[in-house]
Amino acid sequence: MTDYVHQDDVDFSSWLEKSLEKHNVRASDVARAIGVNRSTISLWRSEKQSPRAEYVSRLAEYFSTFGEQTFNYLVREILFSVHVSEMRRSR
């Protein structure tokens, strides 16, 4: 099966890295804001784990405060990137 979506656009760890860099925030800031341990963010960044639904929502809420995208759009974007990341890992 051919994946027609460019990996950089959907890989969750890449999305998270780009978001941290774009908004000039540290992983520890995000961890504190969404109520997880900093090591959890590290697991997400290394693709060893994906966020559960409640944390997807918290991530979207956190990053939507920067005003670039709406909360609902970010939830969809994050869920899609998590899904594609998990799909690629299972191959």
XYZ file of C-alpha atoms in Angstrom:
91
model
C 0.000 0.000 0.000
C 1.369 3.392 -0.968
C 1.324 6.158 1.580
C 0.507 9.358 -0.288
C 0.951 11.596 2.741
C 4.410 13.054 3.221
C 5.924 11.633 6.399
C 7.098 14.999 7.732
C 3.535 16.255 7.699
C 2.062 13.453 9.760
C 4.684 11.858 11.972
C 3.712 12.736 15.548
C 7.241 13.105 16.895
C 8.120 15.433 14.015
C 4.929 17.411 14.585
C 5.783 17.776 18.269
C 9.386 18.789 17.554
C 8.275 21.398 15.018
C 5.644 22.752 17.394
C 8.125 23.093 20.257
C 10.620 24.851 18.027
C 8.060 27.045 16.279
C 6.642 28.355 19.544
C 9.981 28.401 21.344
C 8.799 26.246 24.242
C 10.600 23.514 26.138
C 9.318 19.997 26.575
C 9.262 20.558 30.324
C 6.910 23.542 29.816
C 4.519 21.404 27.787
C 4.739 18.550 30.287
C 3.893 20.854 33.177
C 1.036 22.484 31.246
C -0.663 19.224 30.263
C 0.040 17.309 33.470
C 2.538 14.660 32.407
C 6.068 13.848 33.417
C 8.843 15.273 31.247
C 9.904 11.691 30.470
C 6.511 11.137 28.842
C 7.220 13.969 26.411
C 10.596 12.346 25.753
C 8.876 9.049 24.903
C 6.554 10.868 22.497
C 9.479 12.680 20.874
C 11.373 9.406 20.363
C 8.295 7.609 18.942
C 8.434 4.997 21.702
C 4.939 5.955 22.786
C 1.986 7.932 21.481
C -0.252 10.172 23.578
C -3.600 8.871 24.785
C -6.750 10.734 23.770
C -6.894 12.857 26.912
C -3.363 14.110 26.269
C -4.095 14.777 22.606
C -6.829 17.107 23.793
C -4.527 18.758 26.330
C -1.793 19.184 23.698
C -4.266 20.773 21.305
C -5.510 23.100 24.012
C -1.957 24.075 24.949
C -0.762 24.743 21.408
C -3.993 26.509 20.406
C -3.148 29.197 22.966
C -0.489 30.392 20.543
C -3.321 31.516 18.276
C -2.332 29.944 14.988
C -4.864 27.148 14.722
C -8.155 26.391 16.359
C -8.473 23.767 19.059
C -10.615 21.430 16.920
C -8.228 21.656 13.989
C -5.288 20.789 16.229
C -7.114 17.809 17.739
C -7.713 16.421 14.240
C -4.119 17.133 13.184
C -2.651 15.454 16.256
C -4.968 12.439 16.058
C -4.106 11.956 12.404
C -0.375 12.198 13.067
C -0.632 9.753 15.981
C -2.624 7.311 13.857
C -0.162 7.436 10.980
C 2.818 7.130 13.326
C 1.303 4.040 14.950
C 0.448 2.567 11.568
C 4.029 3.005 10.376
C 5.452 1.451 13.533
C 3.285 -1.649 13.086
C 4.698 -2.409 9.623
